[in-house]
CSV table of C-alpha atoms in Angstrom, one decimal:
chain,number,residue,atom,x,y,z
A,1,UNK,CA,7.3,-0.2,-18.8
A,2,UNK,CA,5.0,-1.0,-21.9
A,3,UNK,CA,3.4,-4.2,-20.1
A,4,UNK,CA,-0.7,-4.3,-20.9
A,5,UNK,CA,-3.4,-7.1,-20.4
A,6,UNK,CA,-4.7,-9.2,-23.1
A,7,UNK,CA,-7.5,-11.5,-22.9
A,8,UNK,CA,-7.4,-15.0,-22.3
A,9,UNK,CA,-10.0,-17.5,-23.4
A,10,UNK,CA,-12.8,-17.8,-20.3
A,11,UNK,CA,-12.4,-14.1,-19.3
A,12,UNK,CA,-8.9,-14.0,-18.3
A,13,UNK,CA,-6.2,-11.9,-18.4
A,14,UNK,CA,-2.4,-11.8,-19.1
A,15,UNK,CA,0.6,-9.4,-19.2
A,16,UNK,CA,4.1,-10.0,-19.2
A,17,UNK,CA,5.9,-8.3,-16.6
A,18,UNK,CA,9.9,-8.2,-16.0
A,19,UNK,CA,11.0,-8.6,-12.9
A,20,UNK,CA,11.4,-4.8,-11.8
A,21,UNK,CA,7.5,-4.7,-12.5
A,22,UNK,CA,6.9,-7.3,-10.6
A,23,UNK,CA,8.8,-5.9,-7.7
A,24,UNK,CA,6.7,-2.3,-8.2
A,25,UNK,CA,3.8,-4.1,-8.0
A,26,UNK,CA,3.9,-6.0,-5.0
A,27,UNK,CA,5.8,-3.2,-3.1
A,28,UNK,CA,2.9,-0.8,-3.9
A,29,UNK,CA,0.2,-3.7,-3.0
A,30,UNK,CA,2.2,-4.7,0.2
A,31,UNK,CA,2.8,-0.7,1.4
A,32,UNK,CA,-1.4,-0.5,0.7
A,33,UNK,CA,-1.7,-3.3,2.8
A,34,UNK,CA,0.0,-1.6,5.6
A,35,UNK,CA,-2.5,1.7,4.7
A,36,UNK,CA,-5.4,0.0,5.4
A,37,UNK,CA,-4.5,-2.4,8.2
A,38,UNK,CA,-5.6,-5.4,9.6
A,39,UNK,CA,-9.0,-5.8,10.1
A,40,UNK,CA,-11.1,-5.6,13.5
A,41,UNK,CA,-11.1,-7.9,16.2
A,42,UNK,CA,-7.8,-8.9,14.9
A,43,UNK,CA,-5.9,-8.8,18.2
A,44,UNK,CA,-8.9,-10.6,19.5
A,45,UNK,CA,-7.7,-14.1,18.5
A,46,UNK,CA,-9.4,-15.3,21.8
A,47,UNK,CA,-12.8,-14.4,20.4
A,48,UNK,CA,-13.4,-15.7,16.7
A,49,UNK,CA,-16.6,-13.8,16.3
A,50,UNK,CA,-15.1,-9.8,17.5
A,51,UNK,CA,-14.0,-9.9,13.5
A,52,UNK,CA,-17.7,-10.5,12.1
A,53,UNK,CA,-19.5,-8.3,14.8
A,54,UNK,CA,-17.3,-5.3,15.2
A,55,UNK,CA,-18.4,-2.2,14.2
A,56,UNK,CA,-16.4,0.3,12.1
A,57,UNK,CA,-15.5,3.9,12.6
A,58,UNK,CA,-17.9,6.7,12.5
A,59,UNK,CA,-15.4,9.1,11.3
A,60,UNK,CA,-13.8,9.8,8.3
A,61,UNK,CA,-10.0,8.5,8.5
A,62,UNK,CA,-7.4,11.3,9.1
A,63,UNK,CA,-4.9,10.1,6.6
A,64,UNK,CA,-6.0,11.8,2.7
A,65,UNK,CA,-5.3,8.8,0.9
A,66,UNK,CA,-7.7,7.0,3.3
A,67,UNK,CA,-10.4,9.4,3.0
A,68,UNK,CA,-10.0,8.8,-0.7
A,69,UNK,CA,-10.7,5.2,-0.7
A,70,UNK,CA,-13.2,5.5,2.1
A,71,UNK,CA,-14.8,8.5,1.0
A,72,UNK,CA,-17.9,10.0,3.1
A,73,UNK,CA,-21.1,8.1,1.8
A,74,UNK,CA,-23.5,11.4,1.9
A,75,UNK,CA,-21.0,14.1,0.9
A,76,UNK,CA,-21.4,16.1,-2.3
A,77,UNK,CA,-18.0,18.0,-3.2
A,78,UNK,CA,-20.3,20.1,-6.0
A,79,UNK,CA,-22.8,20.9,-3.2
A,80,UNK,CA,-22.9,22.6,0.3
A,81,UNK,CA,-25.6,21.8,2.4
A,82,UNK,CA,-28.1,24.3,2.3
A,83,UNK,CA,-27.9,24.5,6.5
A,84,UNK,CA,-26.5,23.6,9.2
A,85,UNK,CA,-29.1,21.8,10.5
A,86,UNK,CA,-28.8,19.8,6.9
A,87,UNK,CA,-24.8,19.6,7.3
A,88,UNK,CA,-25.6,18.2,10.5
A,89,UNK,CA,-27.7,15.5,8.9
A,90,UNK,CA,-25.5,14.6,6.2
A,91,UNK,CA,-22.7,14.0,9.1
A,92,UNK,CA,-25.1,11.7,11.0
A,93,UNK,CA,-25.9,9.6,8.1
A,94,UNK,CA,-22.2,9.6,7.2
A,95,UNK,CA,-21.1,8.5,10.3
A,96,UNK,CA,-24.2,5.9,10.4
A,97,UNK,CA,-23.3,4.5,7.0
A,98,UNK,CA,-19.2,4.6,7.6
A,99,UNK,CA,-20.0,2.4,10.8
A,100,UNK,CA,-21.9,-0.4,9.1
A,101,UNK,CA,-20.1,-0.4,5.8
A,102,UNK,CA,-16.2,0.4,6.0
A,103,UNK,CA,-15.0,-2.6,7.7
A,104,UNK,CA,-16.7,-4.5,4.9
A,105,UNK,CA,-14.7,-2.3,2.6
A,106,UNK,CA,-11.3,-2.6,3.8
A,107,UNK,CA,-11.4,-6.2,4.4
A,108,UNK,CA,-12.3,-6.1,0.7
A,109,UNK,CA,-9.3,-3.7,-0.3
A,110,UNK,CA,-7.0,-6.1,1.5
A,111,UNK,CA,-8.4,-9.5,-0.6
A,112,UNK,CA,-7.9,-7.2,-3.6
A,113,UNK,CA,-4.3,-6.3,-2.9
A,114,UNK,CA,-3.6,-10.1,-1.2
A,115,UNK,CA,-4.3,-11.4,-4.4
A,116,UNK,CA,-2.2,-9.1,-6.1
A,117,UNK,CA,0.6,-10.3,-4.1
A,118,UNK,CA,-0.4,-14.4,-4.2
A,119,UNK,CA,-0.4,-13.9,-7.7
A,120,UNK,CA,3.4,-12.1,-8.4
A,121,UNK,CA,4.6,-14.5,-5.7
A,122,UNK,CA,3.3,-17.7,-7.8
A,123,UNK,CA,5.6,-16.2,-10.8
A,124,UNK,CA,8.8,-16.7,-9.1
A,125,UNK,CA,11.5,-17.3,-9.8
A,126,UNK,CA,11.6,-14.4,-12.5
A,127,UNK,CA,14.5,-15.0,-15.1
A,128,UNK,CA,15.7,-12.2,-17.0
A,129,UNK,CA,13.1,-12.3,-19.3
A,130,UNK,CA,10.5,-11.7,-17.1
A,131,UNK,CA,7.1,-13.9,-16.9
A,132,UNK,CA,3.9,-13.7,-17.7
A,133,UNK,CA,1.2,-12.9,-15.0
A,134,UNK,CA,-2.0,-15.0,-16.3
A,135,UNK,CA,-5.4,-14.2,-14.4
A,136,UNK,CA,-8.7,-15.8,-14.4
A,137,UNK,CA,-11.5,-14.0,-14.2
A,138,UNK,CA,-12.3,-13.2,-10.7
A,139,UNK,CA,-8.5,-12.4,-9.9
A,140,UNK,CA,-8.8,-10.2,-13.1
A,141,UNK,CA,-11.5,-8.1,-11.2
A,142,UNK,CA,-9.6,-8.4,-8.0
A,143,UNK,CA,-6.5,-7.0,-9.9
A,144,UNK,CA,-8.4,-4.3,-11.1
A,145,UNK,CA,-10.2,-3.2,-7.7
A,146,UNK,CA,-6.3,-3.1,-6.3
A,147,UNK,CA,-4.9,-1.0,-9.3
A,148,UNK,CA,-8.0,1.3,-9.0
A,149,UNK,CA,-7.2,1.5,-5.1
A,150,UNK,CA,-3.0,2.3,-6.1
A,151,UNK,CA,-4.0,5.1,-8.5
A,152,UNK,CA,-6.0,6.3,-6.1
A,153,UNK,CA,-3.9,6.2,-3.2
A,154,UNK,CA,-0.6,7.7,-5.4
A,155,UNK,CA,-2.9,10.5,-7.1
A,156,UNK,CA,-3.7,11.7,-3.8
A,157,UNK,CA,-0.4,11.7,-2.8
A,158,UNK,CA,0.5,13.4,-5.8
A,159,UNK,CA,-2.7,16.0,-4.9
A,160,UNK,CA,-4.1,15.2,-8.5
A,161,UNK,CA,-7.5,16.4,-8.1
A,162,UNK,CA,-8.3,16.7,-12.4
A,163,UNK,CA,-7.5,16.1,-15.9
A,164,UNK,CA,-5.5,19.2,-16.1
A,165,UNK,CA,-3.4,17.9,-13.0
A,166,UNK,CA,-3.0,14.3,-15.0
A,167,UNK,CA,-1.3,16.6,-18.2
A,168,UNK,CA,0.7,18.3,-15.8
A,169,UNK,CA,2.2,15.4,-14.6
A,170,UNK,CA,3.2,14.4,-18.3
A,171,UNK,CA,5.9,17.8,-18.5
A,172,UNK,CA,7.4,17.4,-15.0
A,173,UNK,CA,11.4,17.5,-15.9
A,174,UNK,CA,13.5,14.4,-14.6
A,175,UNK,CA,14.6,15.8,-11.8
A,176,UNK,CA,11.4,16.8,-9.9
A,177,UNK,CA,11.7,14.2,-6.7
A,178,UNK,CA,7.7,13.4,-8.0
A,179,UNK,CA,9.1,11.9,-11.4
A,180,UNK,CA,9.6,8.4,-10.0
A,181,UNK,CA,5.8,8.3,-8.4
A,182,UNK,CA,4.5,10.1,-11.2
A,183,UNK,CA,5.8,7.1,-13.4
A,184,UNK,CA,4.3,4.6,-11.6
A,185,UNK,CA,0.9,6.2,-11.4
A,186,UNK,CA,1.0,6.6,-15.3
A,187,UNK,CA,2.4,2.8,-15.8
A,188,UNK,CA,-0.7,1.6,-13.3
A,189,UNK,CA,-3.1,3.7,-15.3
A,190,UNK,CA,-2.0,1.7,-18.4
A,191,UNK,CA,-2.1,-1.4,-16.8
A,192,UNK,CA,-6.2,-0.4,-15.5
A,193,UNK,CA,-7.2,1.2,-18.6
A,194,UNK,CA,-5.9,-2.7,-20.5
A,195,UNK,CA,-7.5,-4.7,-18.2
A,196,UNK,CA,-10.6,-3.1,-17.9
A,197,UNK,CA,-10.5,-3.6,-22.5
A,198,UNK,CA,-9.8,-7.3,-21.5
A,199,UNK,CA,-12.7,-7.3,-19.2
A,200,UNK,CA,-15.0,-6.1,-21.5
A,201,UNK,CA,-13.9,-7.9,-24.8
């Protein structure tokens, strides 16, 4: 898959994509959609304003992938609290800051990978030549935030924590059952590391 972005005149983007792309893509972006669920208040269709005034959760998701793209706001991986009484602290404002802040961040997750989907679906139908995606600017930044969230969500799956983890990746034989998300998170990771160039041409 050797798809990348190129710029378009007014800060666009394009990349032709054949139609097994095209299906990765929005099968990724639809199964993220299901990972970070609908937003609050949305049973409460009797009530229009339980959406705007719910508050999120105080703590951290229990799902890994989730935790990675809600990650605790006052947490330091290279640095352990000095005491309790600090660890307490940092969970308080963690909890304080999760609350006000992570239904704002999913809803915007889920615009990210809605347009991701909009925009493949607007392509068909796909002939056997493929098509080419074109984006304007702000769905080239909303394309980004969604292939930033994939990698993300695959690389934790895949327990990539480093660089050393990314080469590793690179010498897995064909047969390790990883190989086919491997590819994907390597093909996305072109995709990113393109559009970001196109972004900042």
């Amino acid at each position: 898959m050797s798809g990348h972005f190129e710029p378009l005149p007014g800060g666009g983007a394009a990349v032709a994509l054949d139609e097994v792309e095209i299906s990765i893509i929005r099968s990724l972006a639809v199964q993220l959609l299901e990972l970070i669920g609908p937003g609050p208040g949305a049973d409460s269709q009797k009530d229009p304003l339980a959406e705007l005034f719910a508050e999120g959760p105080s703590e951290p998701p229990a799902d890994p992938v989730l935790r990675r793209l809600f990650p605790d706001a006052y947490s330091d991986p290279e640095q352990a609290p000095d005491s309790p009484a600090e660890a307490e602290e940092w969970q308080a404002h963690s909890a304080e800051f999760r609350r006000y802040t992570e239904n704002d961040l999913r809803a915007g997750k889920r615009e990210n990978a809605l347009a991701v989907i909009r925009a493949l679906d607007a392509l068909a139908p796909v002939d056997e030549g493929g098509a080419v995606l074109k984006l304007a600017a702000g769905e080239s930044r909303q394309w980004l935030g969604a292939l930033n969230d994939l990698r993300l969500a695959i690389g934790t799956r895949l327990e990539i924590t480093d660089e050393d983890d990314t080469d590793l990746l690179y010498r897995l034989p064909d047969e390790d059952p990883r190989k086919p998300m491997v590819m994907a998170y390597l093909w996305l990771g072109g995709l990113q590391e393109t559009l970001v160039n196109t972004l900042m041409a």
